[in-house]
mmCIF file of C-alpha atoms in Angstrom:
data_model
loop_
_atom_site.group_PDB
_atom_site.id
_atom_site.type_symbol
_atom_site.label_atom_id
_atom_site.label_comp_id
_atom_site.label_asym_id
_atom_site.label_seq_id
_atom_site.Cartn_x
_atom_site.Cartn_y
_atom_site.Cartn_z
ATOM 1 C CA MET P 3 53.273 103.207 213.268
ATOM 2 C CA PRO P 4 50.164 102.729 211.981
ATOM 3 C CA SER P 5 50.895 105.303 209.161
ATOM 4 C CA SER P 6 54.242 103.405 208.390
ATOM 5 C CA ALA P 7 52.704 99.756 208.848
ATOM 6 C CA LYS P 8 50.180 100.852 206.114
ATOM 7 C CA THR P 9 52.742 102.663 203.662
ATOM 8 C CA LYS P 10 54.963 99.434 203.764
ATOM 9 C CA LYS P 11 51.815 97.283 202.903
ATOM 10 C CA LYS P 12 51.058 99.567 199.501
ATOM 11 C CA ALA P 13 54.377 100.219 198.646
ATOM 12 C CA PRO P 14 54.993 96.731 197.115
ATOM 13 C CA ALA P 15 51.750 96.422 195.299
ATOM 14 C CA LYS P 16 52.448 95.976 191.566
ATOM 15 C CA LYS P 17 49.944 97.356 188.627
ATOM 16 C CA SER P 18 49.528 96.523 185.019
ATOM 17 C CA PRO P 19 51.802 98.142 182.280
ATOM 18 C CA GLU P 20 48.454 100.456 181.377
ATOM 19 C CA ARG P 21 47.959 101.990 184.745
ATOM 20 C CA ARG P 22 51.606 102.851 185.991
ATOM 21 C CA GLY P 23 51.586 105.722 184.663
ATOM 22 C CA ALA P 24 48.292 107.340 185.741
ATOM 23 C CA SER P 25 49.141 105.418 189.494
ATOM 24 C CA ALA P 26 52.583 107.221 189.144
ATOM 25 C CA SER P 27 51.121 110.387 189.445
ATOM 26 C CA ALA P 28 48.548 109.878 192.167
ATOM 27 C CA ARG P 29 51.461 107.549 193.632
ATOM 28 C CA ALA P 30 53.156 110.273 194.377
ATOM 29 C CA PRO P 31 51.039 112.887 196.469
ATOM 30 C CA LYS P 32 50.661 110.270 198.824
ATOM 31 C CA SER P 33 53.882 110.111 200.314
ATOM 32 C CA ALA P 34 54.358 113.073 201.769
ATOM 33 C CA PRO P 35 51.037 112.555 203.743
ATOM 34 C CA THR P 36 53.199 109.449 205.412
ATOM 35 C CA LYS P 37 56.480 111.165 206.391
ATOM 36 C CA ALA P 38 53.802 114.026 208.230
ATOM 37 C CA ALA P 39 52.432 111.250 209.679
ATOM 38 C CA ALA P 40 55.870 110.338 210.822
ATOM 39 C CA LYS P 41 56.419 113.615 212.226
ATOM 40 C CA LYS P 42 53.080 113.424 213.967
ATOM 41 C CA SER P 43 54.327 110.128 215.491
ATOM 42 C CA ARG P 44 57.452 111.377 216.703
ATOM 43 C CA PRO P 45 56.274 113.268 219.503
ATOM 44 C CA GLN P 46 54.320 110.922 221.216
ATOM 45 C CA PRO P 47 57.365 109.188 222.690
ATOM 46 C CA ARG P 48 58.656 112.548 224.014
ATOM 47 C CA SER P 49 54.678 112.707 225.767
ATOM 48 C CA SER P 50 56.198 109.188 227.013
ATOM 49 C CA LYS P 51 59.622 110.296 227.579
ATOM 50 C CA LYS P 52 57.940 114.050 229.826
ATOM 51 C CA ALA P 53 55.624 110.794 231.099
ATOM 52 C CA THR P 54 58.007 108.954 232.418
ATOM 53 C CA SER P 55 60.454 111.400 233.555
ATOM 54 C CA LYS P 56 58.361 112.597 235.734
ATOM 55 C CA LYS P 57 57.301 109.399 236.959
ATOM 56 C CA SER P 58 61.630 108.531 237.203
ATOM 57 C CA SER P 59 61.836 111.085 239.492
ATOM 58 C CA THR P 60 60.630 110.224 241.688
ATOM 59 C CA SER P 61 61.319 106.620 240.824
ATOM 60 C CA LYS P 62 64.444 105.057 240.950
ATOM 61 C CA PRO P 63 67.755 106.088 238.673
ATOM 62 C CA ALA P 64 67.901 102.330 237.253
ATOM 63 C CA SER P 65 64.252 102.797 235.955
ATOM 64 C CA LEU P 66 65.185 106.046 233.944
ATOM 65 C CA ALA P 67 68.316 104.871 232.533
ATOM 66 C CA ALA P 68 65.619 102.000 231.044
ATOM 67 C CA ALA P 69 63.338 104.181 229.169
ATOM 68 C CA LYS P 70 66.206 107.094 228.005
ATOM 69 C CA LYS P 71 67.756 103.211 226.327
ATOM 70 C CA ALA P 72 63.903 102.538 225.302
ATOM 71 C CA ALA P 73 63.308 105.788 223.760
ATOM 72 C CA ALA P 74 66.488 106.049 221.931
ATOM 73 C CA ALA P 75 65.528 103.079 220.516
ATOM 74 C CA THR P 76 61.944 103.783 219.621
ATOM 75 C CA LYS P 77 63.653 106.689 217.920
ATOM 76 C CA ALA P 78 65.897 104.972 215.782
ATOM 77 C CA ARG P 79 63.072 102.830 214.740
ATOM 78 C CA GLU P 80 61.042 105.396 214.028
ATOM 79 C CA ILE P 81 64.317 106.713 212.233
ATOM 80 C CA ALA P 82 65.052 103.585 210.334
ATOM 81 C CA ALA P 83 61.218 102.865 209.184
ATOM 82 C CA ALA P 84 61.351 107.103 207.891
ATOM 83 C CA ARG P 85 65.059 106.682 205.765
ATOM 84 C CA ALA P 86 63.158 102.663 204.643
ATOM 85 C CA GLN P 87 59.899 104.367 203.418
ATOM 86 C CA ARG P 88 61.335 107.100 201.514
ATOM 87 C CA GLU P 89 63.482 104.370 199.754
ATOM 88 C CA ARG P 90 60.579 102.953 199.079
ATOM 89 C CA ASP P 91 59.518 105.712 198.075
ATOM 90 C CA ALA P 92 62.177 106.829 195.690
ATOM 91 C CA ARG P 93 61.868 102.935 194.103
ATOM 92 C CA ALA P 94 58.274 102.925 193.251
ATOM 93 C CA ARG P 95 59.032 107.050 191.473
ATOM 94 C CA ALA P 96 62.120 105.586 189.774
ATOM 95 C CA ALA P 97 59.435 102.030 189.103
ATOM 96 C CA ALA P 98 56.523 104.278 187.622
ATOM 97 C CA LYS P 99 59.273 106.183 185.865
ATOM 98 C CA LYS P 100 61.096 103.597 184.358
ATOM 99 C CA ALA P 101 57.321 101.729 183.645
ATOM 100 C CA GLN P 102 56.075 105.191 182.300
ATOM 101 C CA LEU P 103 59.370 105.485 180.319
ATOM 102 C CA ARG P 104 58.512 101.255 179.210
ATOM 103 C CA GLN P 105 55.282 102.288 178.024
ATOM 104 C CA ARG P 106 56.109 105.621 176.249
ATOM 105 C CA ALA P 107 58.788 103.326 174.534
ATOM 106 C CA ILE P 108 55.523 100.948 173.440
ATOM 107 C CA VAL P 109 53.538 103.214 172.474
ATOM 108 C CA ALA P 110 56.514 105.082 169.958
ATOM 109 C CA ALA P 111 57.370 101.762 168.757
ATOM 110 C CA ARG P 112 53.529 101.309 168.183
ATOM 111 C CA ALA P 113 53.244 104.084 166.780
ATOM 112 C CA LYS P 114 56.757 104.115 164.585
ATOM 113 C CA ARG P 115 55.805 100.342 163.397
ATOM 114 C CA GLU P 116 52.096 101.569 162.135
ATOM 115 C CA ARG P 117 54.463 104.780 160.783
ATOM 116 C CA GLU P 118 56.612 101.908 158.430
ATOM 117 C CA ALA P 119 53.628 99.776 157.750
ATOM 118 C CA ARG P 120 52.010 102.688 156.476
ATOM 119 C CA ALA P 121 54.710 104.050 154.983
ATOM 120 C CA ARG P 122 55.620 101.221 153.171
ATOM 121 C CA ALA P 123 52.003 100.437 151.516
ATOM 122 C CA LEU P 124 52.537 103.999 150.046
ATOM 123 C CA ALA P 125 55.983 103.462 149.173
ATOM 124 C CA LYS P 126 54.641 100.344 147.222
ATOM 125 C CA GLU P 127 51.542 101.849 145.947
ATOM 126 C CA ARG P 128 54.197 104.674 145.095
ATOM 127 C CA ALA P 129 56.501 101.879 143.326
ATOM 128 C CA ALA P 130 52.955 100.483 141.472
ATOM 129 C CA ALA P 131 52.365 103.868 140.009
ATOM 130 C CA LYS P 132 55.960 104.404 139.121
ATOM 131 C CA LYS P 133 55.861 101.395 137.386
ATOM 132 C CA ALA P 134 52.767 101.803 136.240
ATOM 133 C CA ARG P 135 53.801 104.744 134.418
ATOM 134 C CA ALA P 136 56.576 103.455 133.091
ATOM 135 C CA ILE P 137 55.249 101.033 131.605
ATOM 136 C CA ALA P 138 52.758 103.461 129.728
ATOM 137 C CA ALA P 139 55.779 105.820 128.830
ATOM 138 C CA ALA P 140 58.046 102.983 127.809
ATOM 139 C CA LYS P 141 54.937 101.861 125.372
ATOM 140 C CA ALA P 142 54.209 105.787 124.391
ATOM 141 C CA LYS P 143 58.108 106.009 122.957
ATOM 142 C CA LYS P 144 57.962 102.729 121.828
ATOM 143 C CA GLU P 145 55.521 103.784 119.836
ATOM 144 C CA ARG P 146 56.173 107.289 119.263
ATOM 145 C CA ASP P 147 60.079 105.695 117.974
ATOM 146 C CA ALA P 148 57.921 102.903 115.621
ATOM 147 C CA ARG P 149 55.929 106.199 113.971
ATOM 148 C CA ALA P 150 59.283 107.639 114.442
ATOM 149 C CA LYS P 151 61.494 105.155 113.206
ATOM 150 C CA ALA P 152 58.309 105.051 110.215
ATOM 151 C CA ALA P 153 58.360 108.560 109.396
ATOM 152 C CA ALA P 154 62.519 108.631 108.820
ATOM 153 C CA LYS P 155 62.232 105.788 106.805
ATOM 154 C CA GLU P 156 60.062 107.122 104.548
ATOM 155 C CA ARG P 157 61.720 110.356 104.515
ATOM 156 C CA GLU P 158 64.930 108.495 103.758
ATOM 157 C CA ILE P 159 62.896 106.272 100.400
ATOM 158 C CA LEU P 160 62.114 109.844 100.125
ATOM 159 C CA ARG P 161 65.445 111.071 100.068
ATOM 160 C CA LYS P 162 67.558 108.527 98.161
ATOM 161 C CA ALA P 163 65.040 108.656 95.285
ATOM 162 C CA ARG P 164 65.448 112.538 95.047
ATOM 163 C CA GLU P 165 69.468 111.903 95.521
ATOM 164 C CA LYS P 166 69.183 109.289 92.738
ATOM 165 C CA ALA P 167 66.502 111.906 90.560
ATOM 166 C CA ALA P 168 69.678 114.226 91.204
ATOM 167 C CA ILE P 169 72.234 111.577 90.732
ATOM 168 C CA GLU P 170 70.790 110.668 87.238
ATOM 169 C CA ALA P 171 70.361 114.082 86.472
ATOM 170 C CA LYS P 172 73.515 115.546 87.167
ATOM 171 C CA LYS P 173 74.913 112.388 85.261
ATOM 172 C CA GLN P 174 72.817 113.599 82.524
ATOM 173 C CA ARG P 175 73.958 116.980 82.814
ATOM 174 C CA GLU P 176 77.986 116.168 83.267
ATOM 175 C CA ILE P 177 77.565 113.685 79.562
ATOM 176 C CA GLU P 178 76.173 116.584 77.873
ATOM 177 C CA ALA P 179 78.647 118.666 79.141
ATOM 178 C CA LYS P 180 81.566 116.660 78.450
ATOM 179 C CA ARG P 181 79.801 115.884 74.961
ATOM 180 C CA LYS P 182 79.579 119.648 74.554
ATOM 181 C CA ALA P 183 83.523 120.245 75.663
ATOM 182 C CA ILE P 184 85.218 117.022 73.432
ATOM 183 C CA GLU P 185 83.882 118.790 70.826
ATOM 184 C CA ALA P 186 84.477 122.632 72.017
ATOM 185 C CA GLU P 187 88.299 120.729 73.057
ATOM 186 C CA LYS P 188 88.410 119.077 68.853
ATOM 187 C CA LEU P 189 87.287 122.797 67.477
ATOM 188 C CA ARG P 190 89.767 124.308 69.149
ATOM 189 C CA ARG P 191 92.595 122.233 68.429
ATOM 190 C CA LEU P 192 91.789 122.351 65.289
ATOM 191 C CA ARG P 193 91.971 125.900 65.230
ATOM 192 C CA GLU P 194 95.234 125.457 67.449
ATOM 193 C CA ILE P 195 97.090 122.932 64.613
ATOM 194 C CA GLU P 196 96.208 125.639 61.784
ATOM 195 C CA ARG P 197 97.267 128.357 64.047
ATOM 196 C CA ARG P 198 100.630 127.072 65.002
ATOM 197 C CA GLU P 199 99.962 125.263 61.590
ATOM 198 C CA ALA P 200 100.703 129.352 60.060
ATOM 199 C CA GLU P 201 103.222 130.238 62.533
ATOM 200 C CA GLU P 202 105.568 127.726 61.876
ATOM 201 C CA ARG P 203 104.837 128.561 58.555
ATOM 202 C CA LYS P 204 105.666 131.703 59.238
ATOM 203 C CA ARG P 205 108.656 130.895 61.197
ATOM 204 C CA GLN P 206 110.263 128.087 58.505
ATOM 205 C CA GLU P 207 109.774 131.929 56.094
ATOM 206 C CA ARG P 208 111.596 133.272 58.698
ATOM 207 C CA ARG P 209 113.995 131.147 59.416
ATOM 208 C CA GLU P 210 115.031 130.319 55.738
ATOM 209 C CA ALA P 211 115.668 134.116 55.488
ATOM 210 C CA GLU P 212 117.472 134.448 57.945
ATOM 211 C CA GLU P 213 119.350 131.315 56.967
ATOM 212 C CA LEU P 214 119.625 132.525 53.564
ATOM 213 C CA LYS P 215 121.100 135.955 55.067
ATOM 214 C CA ARG P 216 123.156 134.298 57.422
ATOM 215 C CA GLN P 217 124.704 132.027 54.662
ATOM 216 C CA GLU P 218 125.248 134.999 52.379
ATOM 217 C CA ALA P 219 126.819 137.010 55.286
ATOM 218 C CA LEU P 220 128.974 133.725 55.998
ATOM 219 C CA GLU P 221 129.998 133.296 52.266
ATOM 220 C CA ARG P 222 130.846 137.430 52.592
ATOM 221 C CA LYS P 223 132.919 136.641 55.416
ATOM 222 C CA MET P 224 134.593 133.442 54.497
ATOM 223 C CA HIS P 225 135.701 134.983 51.456
ATOM 224 C CA SER P 226 136.335 138.422 53.010
ATOM 225 C CA LYS P 227 140.116 139.799 53.093
ATOM 226 C CA PRO P 228 140.305 142.220 55.996
ATOM 227 C CA TYR P 229 143.850 143.226 55.096
ATOM 228 C CA ALA P 230 144.200 143.155 51.603
ATOM 229 C CA GLU P 231 143.894 147.105 51.238
ATOM 230 C CA ASP P 232 146.958 147.549 53.737
ATOM 231 C CA HIS P 233 149.854 145.846 51.594
ATOM 232 C CA GLU P 234 151.994 147.229 53.689
ATOM 233 C CA PHE P 235 151.207 145.268 57.237
ATOM 234 C CA LEU P 236 150.794 142.255 55.181
ATOM 235 C CA GLU P 237 154.355 142.931 53.499
ATOM 236 C CA GLU P 238 155.777 142.584 56.858
ATOM 237 C CA LEU P 239 153.961 140.018 58.179
ATOM 238 C CA ARG P 240 155.404 138.260 55.168
ATOM 239 C CA ASP P 241 159.028 139.923 56.389
ATOM 240 C CA LEU P 242 158.006 138.067 59.461
ATOM 241 C CA LEU P 243 156.599 134.901 58.862
ATOM 242 C CA LEU P 244 159.708 134.350 56.556
ATOM 243 C CA THR P 245 162.060 134.851 59.210
ATOM 244 C CA THR P 246 160.352 133.008 61.984
ATOM 245 C CA ARG P 247 160.098 130.333 58.888
ATOM 246 C CA ASP P 248 163.838 130.661 58.491
ATOM 247 C CA ALA P 249 164.952 130.496 62.512
ATOM 248 C CA THR P 250 162.389 127.323 62.777
ATOM 249 C CA ASN P 251 164.731 125.480 59.859
ATOM 250 C CA ALA P 252 167.758 126.367 61.661
ATOM 251 C CA GLN P 253 165.500 124.525 64.921
ATOM 252 C CA ILE P 254 164.653 121.655 63.052
ATOM 253 C CA ALA P 255 168.575 120.742 61.408
ATOM 254 C CA VAL P 256 170.125 121.352 64.669
ATOM 255 C CA SER P 257 167.343 119.290 66.725
ATOM 256 C CA GLU P 258 168.018 116.345 64.104
ATOM 257 C CA LEU P 259 171.099 117.011 64.867
ATOM 258 C CA GLU P 260 171.486 116.445 68.560
ATOM 259 C CA ALA P 261 168.558 113.292 67.684
ATOM 260 C CA ASN P 262 171.540 111.551 65.347
ATOM 261 C CA GLU P 263 174.136 111.974 67.929
ATOM 262 C CA MET P 264 172.359 111.034 70.893
ATOM 263 C CA LEU P 265 171.879 107.733 68.318
ATOM 264 C CA VAL P 266 175.573 107.634 68.074
ATOM 265 C CA ASP P 267 176.631 108.016 71.080
ATOM 266 C CA ARG P 268 174.042 105.221 72.304
ATOM 267 C CA GLU P 269 175.594 102.778 69.610
ATOM 268 C CA ARG P 270 179.112 103.231 70.448
ATOM 269 C CA LEU P 271 179.170 103.874 74.870
ATOM 270 C CA GLU P 272 177.889 101.052 76.972
ATOM 271 C CA TYR P 273 174.886 101.954 79.068
ATOM 272 C CA ASP P 274 173.844 100.592 82.608
ATOM 273 C CA ASP P 275 170.089 99.973 81.787
ATOM 274 C CA GLU P 276 169.856 99.385 85.868
ATOM 275 C CA ASP P 277 170.063 103.042 86.438
ATOM 276 C CA GLY P 278 168.320 104.035 83.880
ATOM 277 C CA SER P 279 170.636 105.978 81.244
ATOM 278 C CA SER P 280 169.097 104.255 78.257
ATOM 279 C CA VAL P 281 165.597 104.337 78.983
ATOM 280 C CA ALA P 282 166.299 108.631 79.933
ATOM 281 C CA SER P 283 168.601 108.543 76.507
ATOM 282 C CA ASP P 284 165.397 107.169 74.228
ATOM 283 C CA ILE P 285 163.595 109.614 76.256
ATOM 284 C CA GLN P 286 165.509 112.628 75.166
ATOM 285 C CA ARG P 287 165.406 111.586 72.088
ATOM 286 C CA ASP P 288 161.454 111.063 71.395
ATOM 287 C CA GLN P 289 161.068 114.214 73.361
ATOM 288 C CA LEU P 290 163.733 115.843 70.004
ATOM 289 C CA LYS P 291 161.720 114.240 67.609
ATOM 290 C CA ASP P 292 158.372 115.395 68.965
ATOM 291 C CA PHE P 293 159.652 118.736 68.598
ATOM 292 C CA THR P 294 161.131 118.474 65.385
ATOM 293 C CA ALA P 295 157.691 117.109 64.588
ATOM 294 C CA ALA P 296 156.084 120.756 65.950
ATOM 295 C CA LEU P 297 158.817 122.165 64.093
ATOM 296 C CA ARG P 298 157.406 120.807 60.802
ATOM 297 C CA LEU P 299 154.038 121.466 61.969
ATOM 298 C CA LYS P 300 154.576 125.068 62.172
ATOM 299 C CA ILE P 301 156.544 125.460 59.023
ATOM 300 C CA ASP P 302 153.229 123.837 57.304
ATOM 301 C CA GLU P 303 151.539 126.719 58.634
ATOM 302 C CA ILE P 304 153.339 129.419 57.998
ATOM 303 C CA ASP P 305 153.610 128.240 53.363
ATOM 304 C CA VAL P 306 149.934 128.587 54.032
ATOM 305 C CA ALA P 307 150.089 131.798 56.007
ATOM 306 C CA LEU P 308 152.334 132.988 53.091
ATOM 307 C CA SER P 309 149.890 132.005 50.047
ATOM 308 C CA ARG P 310 147.006 133.387 51.933
ATOM 309 C CA ILE P 311 149.328 136.790 52.655
ATOM 310 C CA ASP P 312 149.497 136.538 48.602
ATOM 311 C CA ASP P 313 145.430 136.367 48.197
ATOM 312 C CA GLY P 314 145.189 138.980 50.517
ATOM 313 C CA SER P 315 143.152 136.631 53.038
ATOM 314 C CA TYR P 316 145.567 136.102 55.659
ATOM 315 C CA GLY P 317 144.352 137.650 59.364
ATOM 316 C CA ARG P 318 140.605 136.125 58.820
ATOM 317 C CA CYS P 319 139.244 133.768 61.393
ATOM 318 C CA ASP P 320 138.583 130.400 60.218
ATOM 319 C CA GLU P 321 136.184 129.746 63.111
ATOM 320 C CA CYS P 322 133.982 132.976 62.898
ATOM 321 C CA TYR P 323 135.688 134.480 59.984
ATOM 322 C CA GLU P 324 136.055 137.433 61.785
ATOM 323 C CA ALA P 325 139.201 139.593 60.987
ATOM 324 C CA ILE P 326 141.687 139.289 63.864
ATOM 325 C CA THR P 327 143.439 142.026 65.348
ATOM 326 C CA VAL P 328 147.046 143.429 64.277
ATOM 327 C CA ALA P 329 148.482 142.776 68.187
ATOM 328 C CA ARG P 330 147.502 139.327 67.730
ATOM 329 C CA LEU P 331 148.607 139.038 64.171
ATOM 330 C CA ARG P 332 151.756 140.216 65.033
ATOM 331 C CA ALA P 333 152.104 138.999 68.845
ATOM 332 C CA GLN P 334 151.679 135.071 67.458
ATOM 333 C CA LEU P 335 153.045 133.555 63.903
ATOM 334 C CA PRO P 336 151.160 132.184 61.946
ATOM 335 C CA VAL P 337 147.583 132.636 63.649
ATOM 336 C CA PHE P 338 144.310 131.929 62.280
ATOM 337 C CA THR P 339 141.685 132.396 64.512
ATOM 338 C CA CYS P 340 140.971 135.172 67.016
ATOM 339 C CA VAL P 341 141.078 135.230 70.741
ATOM 340 C CA SER P 342 137.398 133.961 71.382
ATOM 341 C CA CYS P 343 137.256 131.133 69.183
ATOM 342 C CA ARG P 344 140.945 129.943 70.509
ATOM 343 C CA ALA P 345 139.233 130.276 74.200
ATOM 344 C CA ALA P 346 136.670 128.270 73.276
ATOM 345 C CA VAL P 347 137.881 125.611 71.550
#
C-alpha cells in the first residue's frame, strides 16, 4: 500500500516540454517496481488471512465471515488500485509520447522555418545575382547590338555604294551596247534593204519575163484553132448546128403561136379572177415568152458558132483558151467553155 500511495503522488506531476522527452524514458522503468511492490504487498493479506484462520479455528463463525469480507474488500481495493495505477501509467506514457511528438514537431517546425528562411535568403541572393547577370547580359547584348547595327549600317552603305557604282557601270554598258546595237541594226537594215531591192528587181524581172511569156502564150491560145485541120469534124459540127438552128426556129414559132393563142383566148373568154384562172394564164404566157427569148439567144449563139467554124476557131474555150473535148462539142450545141471553166463559174 505505501508504494501505491507514492505512485499516486508522482503520477500527476507535470514537467516542462523541454524535459518531457527525457522524463518519459526515465518514468517508464519506475512503473515496473511499482507493479512488483504491489505484487509483494498482496501476500500480506494472505498472512493475515492465515492468522485470522488460525484464530478463527478457535473463534466463532461470525468473526470468520467478517474476516473473509475484510480480506475480500482489501483484495478488491488492491486490484482497483493496481488497475488505476496501470491506467495512470498508460496515460502518463501517452502524455509523454504526445509531449515528445509535440516537442519533435516544434523542433521540426523550427528547423523547417530555419531551412525556409535560409532557402528564401539563398533564393533572394540567387535572384539578385541572376538579375545582375541579366542586367549585365542585357547591357552587353545592347552594346553588341549597337556595334552590330553600326557595322550593318556601314556594310549597307558600302553595299549601296557598290550597287550604285555597279548600276552606273551597267547603265553605261547598256547605253554603249544599245548604241552599237542601233548602229549595227541600221547597217543591217541598209544591207537588208539593198538585198530586198536586189531580190525585188530580180523578181520583177522574172515576173515581167513570165508575164511576157504568159501574154505570148495567151495570145497564141487566143488565136489558136484547135480543130482547123480537121475539116470533116468541123463540117459535122456545122451540120449539127444547122439542124439544131432549124429545130430551135421551129420551137420559137410554136411558142409564139401558143402565146398568141393564149392571148386571144383570154380576150375572148371571161375568166373568173377569184379562182386565179387569169393569173395562171398570164404566168404560162410569160413562161412561153421567156422560153422563146432563150431560144432566140440560142439561135444567136449558133450563129456565132457557125462563124467560128468558118474561120476555124470553134472548139476553143473562151476562159482558158484550151481545146474543148470532142465529146463535149458533139453533146452540147453550141458550147464555148470547157468542163473545168464551166464548173468554176
